[in-house]
Amino acid sequence: MKANIYSIDGEVSKEIDLPPVFDIDPREDLIHKAFRAISLSMRQPYGSSPLAGTRRVGHNLGPNHGISRIPRLASGSRGVLLASMVGGRSALSPRSDKVLYKKINKKERKMAKLSAIAMTANKERIIARGHKISEDYVDKLTFPIVVEDDIENIKKVKDAVQVLANLGVYDDVLRSKNGKKIRAGRGKMRNRTYKQPKSLLIVGSSSENLRAFSSLPGVDLASLNSLSITKLAPGGNPGRLTIYTASAIENLREVD
């Protein structure tokens, strides 16, 4: 499988053979399984205190008092401690000590990651996922998009925008910017008011070298060591529009 290497001006500099990872048969079922395990494991534990509803010291008057023999407050007749009583403990409350971590086999996790990388070279899935590519470039680009390492020398945002425009993928950044909307439900009251579509993923030797792209809407940065299912297949949906640097592609040859 071959791909072009583009300069930051959008011109084809040379053609290379892609690493073997792009030739594997993707397992979408494992991608969904791995994403579910990761997302569920990120949940915040919550629940009531184990002592909730049992801290009050109660008493029992015993028989022959014309009152049911249940634990009651020492200062009154209110029932306590029992789950059937107002003010008592909760019978089936959430437990903060519940184990929320979801396991997945190491080989399945690894295959899911390799499958997600391979899907970044699938043009049909990238377009079907909703990513927008300029009409003048959609038939010219080869996927995955590979750019020379000069892209890591860019320090200004306006230069970063120009590079993406030269490659014909800046329309996808605009799609993410214009797709920002207010979240439905109570999440908007909990510091996550807005939802924004994911746009490009740029993979280089280091995320620090690509900081000029970090402020663009929907753009994520990664190195090979920080690549994960959540970045390669947000929402468990593979086929994210991805740009690799030439050095990152060469390092992928060592992945098996």
PDB file of C-alpha atoms in Angstrom:
ATOM      1  CA  MET A   1       0.000   0.000   0.000  1.00  0.00           C
ATOM      2  CA  LYS A   2       1.469   3.332  -1.076  1.00  0.00           C
ATOM      3  CA  ALA A   3       0.904   6.943  -0.059  1.00  0.00           C
ATOM      4  CA  ASN A   4       2.239  10.350  -1.005  1.00  0.00           C
ATOM      5  CA  ILE A   5       4.288  12.545   1.291  1.00  0.00           C
ATOM      6  CA  TYR A   6       3.152  16.152   1.045  1.00  0.00           C
ATOM      7  CA  SER A   7       5.112  19.286   1.773  1.00  0.00           C
ATOM      8  CA  ILE A   8       3.646  22.036   3.950  1.00  0.00           C
ATOM      9  CA  ASP A   9       2.770  23.791   0.674  1.00  0.00           C
ATOM     10  CA  GLY A  10       0.521  20.900  -0.299  1.00  0.00           C
ATOM     11  CA  GLU A  11       2.779  19.611  -3.066  1.00  0.00           C
ATOM     12  CA  VAL A  12       3.707  15.933  -3.440  1.00  0.00           C
ATOM     13  CA  SER A  13       7.366  15.479  -2.538  1.00  0.00           C
ATOM     14  CA  LYS A  14       7.657  11.694  -2.919  1.00  0.00           C
ATOM     15  CA  GLU A  15       5.822   8.389  -2.627  1.00  0.00           C
ATOM     16  CA  ILE A  16       6.426   5.761   0.045  1.00  0.00           C
ATOM     17  CA  ASP A  17       5.269   2.293   0.996  1.00  0.00           C
ATOM     18  CA  LEU A  18       3.094   2.377   4.071  1.00  0.00           C
ATOM     19  CA  PRO A  19       3.917   0.242   7.130  1.00  0.00           C
ATOM     20  CA  PRO A  20       2.336  -3.237   7.358  1.00  0.00           C
ATOM     21  CA  VAL A  21      -0.090  -2.023  10.023  1.00  0.00           C
ATOM     22  CA  PHE A  22      -2.194  -0.437   7.258  1.00  0.00           C
ATOM     23  CA  ASP A  23      -2.586  -3.787   5.484  1.00  0.00           C
ATOM     24  CA  ILE A  24      -4.276  -5.652   8.336  1.00  0.00           C
ATOM     25  CA  ASP A  25      -7.955  -6.596   8.261  1.00  0.00           C
ATOM     26  CA  PRO A  26      -9.601  -4.147  10.716  1.00  0.00           C
ATOM     27  CA  ARG A  27     -11.729  -5.541  13.543  1.00  0.00           C
ATOM     28  CA  GLU A  28     -14.428  -2.965  14.175  1.00  0.00           C
ATOM     29  CA  ASP A  29     -16.011  -5.131  16.842  1.00  0.00           C
ATOM     30  CA  LEU A  30     -12.825  -4.949  18.899  1.00  0.00           C
ATOM     31  CA  ILE A  31     -12.653  -1.177  18.397  1.00  0.00           C
ATOM     32  CA  HIS A  32     -16.140  -0.833  19.873  1.00  0.00           C
ATOM     33  CA  LYS A  33     -15.288  -3.214  22.711  1.00  0.00           C
ATOM     34  CA  ALA A  34     -12.063  -1.402  23.594  1.00  0.00           C
ATOM     35  CA  PHE A  35     -13.704   2.028  23.483  1.00  0.00           C
ATOM     36  CA  ARG A  36     -16.501   0.834  25.749  1.00  0.00           C
ATOM     37  CA  ALA A  37     -14.021  -0.590  28.256  1.00  0.00           C
ATOM     38  CA  ILE A  38     -11.991   2.633  28.287  1.00  0.00           C
ATOM     39  CA  SER A  39     -14.968   4.987  28.542  1.00  0.00           C
ATOM     40  CA  LEU A  40     -16.686   2.979  31.285  1.00  0.00           C
ATOM     41  CA  SER A  41     -13.459   2.769  33.278  1.00  0.00           C
ATOM     42  CA  MET A  42     -13.229   6.572  33.293  1.00  0.00           C
ATOM     43  CA  ARG A  43     -16.445   6.963  35.290  1.00  0.00           C
ATOM     44  CA  GLN A  44     -16.288   8.809  38.588  1.00  0.00           C
ATOM     45  CA  PRO A  45     -17.239   6.600  41.583  1.00  0.00           C
ATOM     46  CA  TYR A  46     -20.301   7.853  43.406  1.00  0.00           C
ATOM     47  CA  GLY A  47     -22.616   6.658  46.158  1.00  0.00           C
ATOM     48  CA  SER A  48     -23.901   7.291  49.639  1.00  0.00           C
ATOM     49  CA  SER A  49     -21.891   6.798  52.789  1.00  0.00           C
ATOM     50  CA  PRO A  50     -21.928   3.193  54.083  1.00  0.00           C
ATOM     51  CA  LEU A  51     -23.133   4.587  57.441  1.00  0.00           C
ATOM     52  CA  ALA A  52     -25.860   6.786  55.959  1.00  0.00           C
ATOM     53  CA  GLY A  53     -29.143   6.310  57.830  1.00  0.00           C
ATOM     54  CA  THR A  54     -27.545   4.240  60.619  1.00  0.00           C
ATOM     55  CA  ARG A  55     -25.769   6.887  62.669  1.00  0.00           C
ATOM     56  CA  ARG A  56     -28.741   7.716  64.910  1.00  0.00           C
ATOM     57  CA  VAL A  57     -28.909   5.821  68.179  1.00  0.00           C
ATOM     58  CA  GLY A  58     -32.340   4.280  68.502  1.00  0.00           C
ATOM     59  CA  HIS A  59     -34.233   2.535  71.242  1.00  0.00           C
ATOM     60  CA  ASN A  60     -36.994  -0.054  71.402  1.00  0.00           C
ATOM     61  CA  LEU A  61     -39.740   0.375  73.963  1.00  0.00           C
ATOM     62  CA  GLY A  62     -40.615  -3.287  73.764  1.00  0.00           C
ATOM     63  CA  PRO A  63     -44.124  -4.796  73.949  1.00  0.00           C
ATOM     64  CA  ASN A  64     -47.216  -3.445  75.700  1.00  0.00           C
ATOM     65  CA  HIS A  65     -46.669   0.188  74.723  1.00  0.00           C
ATOM     66  CA  GLY A  66     -49.164   0.350  71.847  1.00  0.00           C
ATOM     67  CA  ILE A  67     -46.373   1.039  69.345  1.00  0.00           C
ATOM     68  CA  SER A  68     -44.574  -1.195  66.906  1.00  0.00           C
ATOM     69  CA  ARG A  69     -41.265  -2.566  68.133  1.00  0.00           C
ATOM     70  CA  ILE A  70     -38.827  -0.919  65.704  1.00  0.00           C
ATOM     71  CA  PRO A  71     -35.735   1.238  66.372  1.00  0.00           C
ATOM     72  CA  ARG A  72     -36.690   4.826  67.110  1.00  0.00           C
ATOM     73  CA  LEU A  73     -34.984   8.079  67.976  1.00  0.00           C
ATOM     74  CA  ALA A  74     -34.205   8.433  71.647  1.00  0.00           C
ATOM     75  CA  SER A  75     -35.670  11.943  71.564  1.00  0.00           C
ATOM     76  CA  GLY A  76     -38.918  11.003  69.870  1.00  0.00           C
ATOM     77  CA  SER A  77     -40.942   8.337  68.140  1.00  0.00           C
ATOM     78  CA  ARG A  78     -39.553   8.639  64.631  1.00  0.00           C
ATOM     79  CA  GLY A  79     -38.401   5.299  63.212  1.00  0.00           C
ATOM     80  CA  VAL A  80     -34.765   4.966  62.176  1.00  0.00           C
ATOM     81  CA  LEU A  81     -32.175   2.409  60.966  1.00  0.00           C
ATOM     82  CA  LEU A  82     -34.620   0.336  58.910  1.00  0.00           C
ATOM     83  CA  ALA A  83     -34.868   0.716  55.136  1.00  0.00           C
ATOM     84  CA  SER A  84     -38.677   0.746  55.350  1.00  0.00           C
ATOM     85  CA  MET A  85     -38.741   3.851  57.537  1.00  0.00           C
ATOM     86  CA  VAL A  86     -38.588   7.526  56.579  1.00  0.00           C
ATOM     87  CA  GLY A  87     -35.182   8.733  57.707  1.00  0.00           C
ATOM     88  CA  GLY A  88     -33.733   5.223  57.758  1.00  0.00           C
ATOM     89  CA  ARG A  89     -30.986   3.763  55.654  1.00  0.00           C
ATOM     90  CA  SER A  90     -31.300   3.257  51.905  1.00  0.00           C
ATOM     91  CA  ALA A  91     -31.904  -0.350  50.893  1.00  0.00           C
ATOM     92  CA  LEU A  92     -30.295  -0.248  47.426  1.00  0.00           C
ATOM     93  CA  SER A  93     -28.306   2.974  47.255  1.00  0.00           C
ATOM     94  CA  PRO A  94     -25.289   3.362  44.929  1.00  0.00           C
ATOM     95  CA  ARG A  95     -22.047   2.072  46.446  1.00  0.00           C
ATOM     96  CA  SER A  96     -18.970   4.247  46.169  1.00  0.00           C
ATOM     97  CA  ASP A  97     -16.762   1.171  46.541  1.00  0.00           C
ATOM     98  CA  LYS A  98     -18.212  -0.500  43.446  1.00  0.00           C
ATOM     99  CA  VAL A  99     -15.492  -1.501  40.958  1.00  0.00           C
ATOM    100  CA  LEU A 100     -16.194   0.465  37.762  1.00  0.00           C
ATOM    101  CA  TYR A 101     -13.114  -0.710  35.861  1.00  0.00           C
ATOM    102  CA  LYS A 102     -13.915  -2.843  32.818  1.00  0.00           C
ATOM    103  CA  LYS A 103     -11.348  -5.406  31.741  1.00  0.00           C
ATOM    104  CA  ILE A 104     -10.315  -6.267  28.203  1.00  0.00           C
ATOM    105  CA  ASN A 105      -7.752  -8.772  27.015  1.00  0.00           C
ATOM    106  CA  LYS A 106      -4.337  -7.343  26.137  1.00  0.00           C
ATOM    107  CA  LYS A 107      -4.356  -8.899  22.673  1.00  0.00           C
ATOM    108  CA  GLU A 108      -7.827  -7.530  21.986  1.00  0.00           C
ATOM    109  CA  ARG A 109      -6.803  -4.058  23.147  1.00  0.00           C
ATOM    110  CA  LYS A 110      -3.713  -4.163  20.938  1.00  0.00           C
ATOM    111  CA  MET A 111      -5.649  -5.418  17.912  1.00  0.00           C
ATOM    112  CA  ALA A 112      -8.266  -2.709  18.447  1.00  0.00           C
ATOM    113  CA  LYS A 113      -5.571  -0.018  18.383  1.00  0.00           C
ATOM    114  CA  LEU A 114      -3.956  -1.427  15.240  1.00  0.00           C
ATOM    115  CA  SER A 115      -7.362  -1.680  13.581  1.00  0.00           C
ATOM    116  CA  ALA A 116      -8.124   1.941  14.424  1.00  0.00           C
ATOM    117  CA  ILE A 117      -4.781   3.002  12.906  1.00  0.00           C
ATOM    118  CA  ALA A 118      -5.515   0.997   9.751  1.00  0.00           C
ATOM    119  CA  MET A 119      -8.945   2.631   9.421  1.00  0.00           C
ATOM    120  CA  THR A 120      -7.327   6.079   9.131  1.00  0.00           C
ATOM    121  CA  ALA A 121      -6.313   5.003   5.616  1.00  0.00           C
ATOM    122  CA  ASN A 122      -9.880   4.151   4.583  1.00  0.00           C
ATOM    123  CA  LYS A 123     -11.122   7.090   2.514  1.00  0.00           C
ATOM    124  CA  GLU A 124     -14.727   5.880   2.361  1.00  0.00           C
ATOM    125  CA  ARG A 125     -14.993   5.493   6.144  1.00  0.00           C
ATOM    126  CA  ILE A 126     -13.391   8.898   6.725  1.00  0.00           C
ATOM    127  CA  ILE A 127     -15.983  10.609   4.547  1.00  0.00           C
ATOM    128  CA  ALA A 128     -18.814   8.471   5.959  1.00  0.00           C
ATOM    129  CA  ARG A 129     -17.768   9.529   9.465  1.00  0.00           C
ATOM    130  CA  GLY A 130     -18.641  13.094   8.508  1.00  0.00           C
ATOM    131  CA  HIS A 131     -15.225  14.619   7.873  1.00  0.00           C
ATOM    132  CA  LYS A 132     -15.189  17.312   5.215  1.00  0.00           C
ATOM    133  CA  ILE A 133     -12.443  17.615   2.617  1.00  0.00           C
ATOM    134  CA  SER A 134     -12.208  20.330  -0.008  1.00  0.00           C
ATOM    135  CA  GLU A 135     -13.739  19.223  -3.315  1.00  0.00           C
ATOM    136  CA  ASP A 136     -10.570  20.243  -5.173  1.00  0.00           C
ATOM    137  CA  TYR A 137      -8.467  17.868  -3.058  1.00  0.00           C
ATOM    138  CA  VAL A 138     -10.723  14.933  -2.219  1.00  0.00           C
ATOM    139  CA  ASP A 139      -9.725  13.012  -5.366  1.00  0.00           C
ATOM    140  CA  LYS A 140      -6.058  13.988  -5.193  1.00  0.00           C
ATOM    141  CA  LEU A 141      -5.225  13.131  -1.579  1.00  0.00           C
ATOM    142  CA  THR A 142      -3.931   9.712  -0.592  1.00  0.00           C
ATOM    143  CA  PHE A 143      -4.865   8.332   2.789  1.00  0.00           C
ATOM    144  CA  PRO A 144      -3.536   8.388   5.371  1.00  0.00           C
ATOM    145  CA  ILE A 145      -2.283  11.940   4.839  1.00  0.00           C
ATOM    146  CA  VAL A 146       1.477  12.037   5.382  1.00  0.00           C
ATOM    147  CA  VAL A 147       3.293  15.381   5.679  1.00  0.00           C
ATOM    148  CA  GLU A 148       6.973  16.222   5.862  1.00  0.00           C
ATOM    149  CA  ASP A 149       8.483  16.803   9.291  1.00  0.00           C
ATOM    150  CA  ASP A 150       8.667  20.548   8.562  1.00  0.00           C
ATOM    151  CA  ILE A 151       5.136  20.774   9.903  1.00  0.00           C
ATOM    152  CA  GLU A 152       6.588  20.447  13.419  1.00  0.00           C
ATOM    153  CA  ASN A 153       8.565  23.685  12.929  1.00  0.00           C
ATOM    154  CA  ILE A 154       5.414  25.799  12.621  1.00  0.00           C
ATOM    155  CA  LYS A 155       4.975  28.111  15.609  1.00  0.00           C
ATOM    156  CA  LYS A 156       2.118  30.449  14.593  1.00  0.00           C
ATOM    157  CA  VAL A 157      -1.560  29.568  14.337  1.00  0.00           C
ATOM    158  CA  LYS A 158      -2.022  31.476  11.082  1.00  0.00           C
ATOM    159  CA  ASP A 159       0.756  29.385   9.512  1.00  0.00           C
ATOM    160  CA  ALA A 160      -0.899  26.227  10.825  1.00  0.00           C
ATOM    161  CA  VAL A 161      -4.189  27.267   9.214  1.00  0.00           C
ATOM    162  CA  GLN A 162      -2.398  27.876   5.920  1.00  0.00           C
ATOM    163  CA  VAL A 163      -0.838  24.403   5.986  1.00  0.00           C
ATOM    164  CA  LEU A 164      -4.209  22.738   6.515  1.00  0.00           C
ATOM    165  CA  ALA A 165      -5.677  24.872   3.730  1.00  0.00           C
ATOM    166  CA  ASN A 166      -2.849  23.779   1.417  1.00  0.00           C
ATOM    167  CA  LEU A 167      -3.697  20.166   2.173  1.00  0.00           C
ATOM    168  CA  GLY A 168      -7.417  20.739   1.597  1.00  0.00           C
ATOM    169  CA  VAL A 169      -8.537  19.718   5.099  1.00  0.00           C
ATOM    170  CA  TYR A 170      -9.191  23.088   6.707  1.00  0.00           C
ATOM    171  CA  ASP A 171     -12.859  22.745   5.762  1.00  0.00           C
ATOM    172  CA  ASP A 172     -13.096  20.036   8.403  1.00  0.00           C
ATOM    173  CA  VAL A 173     -11.860  22.449  11.070  1.00  0.00           C
ATOM    174  CA  LEU A 174     -14.571  24.902  10.005  1.00  0.00           C
ATOM    175  CA  ARG A 175     -17.124  22.070  10.200  1.00  0.00           C
ATOM    176  CA  SER A 176     -16.125  21.490  13.815  1.00  0.00           C
ATOM    177  CA  LYS A 177     -16.186  25.207  14.609  1.00  0.00           C
ATOM    178  CA  ASN A 178     -19.655  25.713  13.133  1.00  0.00           C
ATOM    179  CA  GLY A 179     -20.963  22.493  14.701  1.00  0.00           C
ATOM    180  CA  LYS A 180     -20.469  23.660  18.270  1.00  0.00           C
ATOM    181  CA  LYS A 181     -23.784  23.558  20.156  1.00  0.00           C
ATOM    182  CA  ILE A 182     -25.215  23.658  23.652  1.00  0.00           C
ATOM    183  CA  ARG A 183     -25.480  20.275  25.292  1.00  0.00           C
ATOM    184  CA  ALA A 184     -28.921  18.927  26.098  1.00  0.00           C
ATOM    185  CA  GLY A 185     -29.692  17.960  29.677  1.00  0.00           C
ATOM    186  CA  ARG A 186     -28.077  18.735  32.999  1.00  0.00           C
ATOM    187  CA  GLY A 187     -24.548  18.362  31.698  1.00  0.00           C
ATOM    188  CA  LYS A 188     -24.616  22.031  30.724  1.00  0.00           C
ATOM    189  CA  MET A 189     -24.896  22.899  34.410  1.00  0.00           C
ATOM    190  CA  ARG A 190     -21.841  20.811  35.240  1.00  0.00           C
ATOM    191  CA  ASN A 191     -19.066  22.643  33.392  1.00  0.00           C
ATOM    192  CA  ARG A 192     -19.649  20.904  30.069  1.00  0.00           C
ATOM    193  CA  THR A 193     -22.072  23.313  28.470  1.00  0.00           C
ATOM    194  CA  TYR A 194     -20.954  22.864  24.876  1.00  0.00           C
ATOM    195  CA  LYS A 195     -20.464  19.918  22.549  1.00  0.00           C
ATOM    196  CA  GLN A 196     -18.100  20.175  19.590  1.00  0.00           C
ATOM    197  CA  PRO A 197     -17.508  17.671  16.771  1.00  0.00           C
ATOM    198  CA  LYS A 198     -14.074  16.108  16.506  1.00  0.00           C
ATOM    199  CA  SER A 199     -11.937  17.247  13.593  1.00  0.00           C
ATOM    200  CA  LEU A 200      -8.350  16.365  12.668  1.00  0.00           C
ATOM    201  CA  LEU A 201      -5.932  14.186  14.561  1.00  0.00           C
ATOM    202  CA  ILE A 202      -2.294  15.121  13.948  1.00  0.00           C
ATOM    203  CA  VAL A 203       0.316  12.513  14.887  1.00  0.00           C
ATOM    204  CA  GLY A 204       3.929  13.598  15.177  1.00  0.00           C
ATOM    205  CA  SER A 205       7.090  12.826  17.103  1.00  0.00           C
ATOM    206  CA  SER A 206       5.872  14.978  19.992  1.00  0.00           C
ATOM    207  CA  SER A 207       2.711  16.887  20.819  1.00  0.00           C
ATOM    208  CA  GLU A 208       4.807  19.822  22.002  1.00  0.00           C
ATOM    209  CA  ASN A 209       6.156  20.332  18.484  1.00  0.00           C
ATOM    210  CA  LEU A 210       2.597  20.679  17.135  1.00  0.00           C
ATOM    211  CA  ARG A 211       1.269  23.185  19.671  1.00  0.00           C
ATOM    212  CA  ALA A 212       0.426  25.685  16.920  1.00  0.00           C
ATOM    213  CA  PHE A 213      -2.452  23.387  15.915  1.00  0.00           C
ATOM    214  CA  SER A 214      -3.770  22.804  19.443  1.00  0.00           C
ATOM    215  CA  SER A 215      -6.060  25.857  19.545  1.00  0.00           C
ATOM    216  CA  LEU A 216      -7.888  24.969  16.323  1.00  0.00           C
ATOM    217  CA  PRO A 217     -11.462  23.730  16.913  1.00  0.00           C
ATOM    218  CA  GLY A 218     -11.781  19.972  17.176  1.00  0.00           C
ATOM    219  CA  VAL A 219      -8.082  19.284  16.476  1.00  0.00           C
ATOM    220  CA  ASP A 220      -6.255  16.750  18.649  1.00  0.00           C
ATOM    221  CA  LEU A 221      -2.520  16.114  18.851  1.00  0.00           C
ATOM    222  CA  ALA A 222      -0.735  12.880  19.631  1.00  0.00           C
ATOM    223  CA  SER A 223       2.552  11.037  19.457  1.00  0.00           C
ATOM    224  CA  LEU A 224       2.845   7.321  18.816  1.00  0.00           C
ATOM    225  CA  ASN A 225       3.155   6.721  22.539  1.00  0.00           C
ATOM    226  CA  SER A 226      -0.021   8.659  23.326  1.00  0.00           C
ATOM    227  CA  LEU A 227      -2.199   7.199  20.558  1.00  0.00           C
ATOM    228  CA  SER A 228      -5.343   5.632  21.957  1.00  0.00           C
ATOM    229  CA  ILE A 229      -8.749   4.411  20.851  1.00  0.00           C
ATOM    230  CA  THR A 230     -10.359   7.581  22.214  1.00  0.00           C
ATOM    231  CA  LYS A 231      -8.273   9.677  19.802  1.00  0.00           C
ATOM    232  CA  LEU A 232      -8.242   7.341  16.804  1.00  0.00           C
ATOM    233  CA  ALA A 233     -11.938   6.409  17.035  1.00  0.00           C
ATOM    234  CA  PRO A 234     -13.897   8.965  19.099  1.00  0.00           C
ATOM    235  CA  GLY A 235     -17.206   7.516  20.198  1.00  0.00           C
ATOM    236  CA  GLY A 236     -16.016   4.090  19.100  1.00  0.00           C
ATOM    237  CA  ASN A 237     -16.502   5.145  15.467  1.00  0.00           C
ATOM    238  CA  PRO A 238     -13.295   4.461  13.475  1.00  0.00           C
ATOM    239  CA  GLY A 239     -12.094   6.345  10.413  1.00  0.00           C
ATOM    240  CA  ARG A 240     -10.922   9.664  11.860  1.00  0.00           C
ATOM    241  CA  LEU A 241      -9.265  12.113   9.478  1.00  0.00           C
ATOM    242  CA  THR A 242      -5.601  11.850  10.508  1.00  0.00           C
ATOM    243  CA  ILE A 243      -2.375  13.536   9.461  1.00  0.00           C
ATOM    244  CA  TYR A 244       0.900  11.740  10.137  1.00  0.00           C
ATOM    245  CA  THR A 245       4.369  13.217   9.941  1.00  0.00           C
ATOM    246  CA  ALA A 246       6.918  11.317   7.878  1.00  0.00           C
ATOM    247  CA  SER A 247       8.892  10.335  10.982  1.00  0.00           C
ATOM    248  CA  ALA A 248       5.733   9.041  12.686  1.00  0.00           C
ATOM    249  CA  ILE A 249       5.001   6.835   9.677  1.00  0.00           C
ATOM    250  CA  GLU A 250       8.523   5.437   9.789  1.00  0.00           C
ATOM    251  CA  ASN A 251       8.181   4.667  13.479  1.00  0.00           C
ATOM    252  CA  LEU A 252       4.955   2.802  12.748  1.00  0.00           C
ATOM    253  CA  ARG A 253       7.018   0.230  10.855  1.00  0.00           C
ATOM    254  CA  GLU A 254       8.252  -1.034  14.210  1.00  0.00           C
ATOM    255  CA  VAL A 255       4.700  -1.670  15.440  1.00  0.00           C
ATOM    256  CA  ASP A 256       3.558  -5.276  15.153  1.00  0.00           C
TER     257      ASP A 256
END
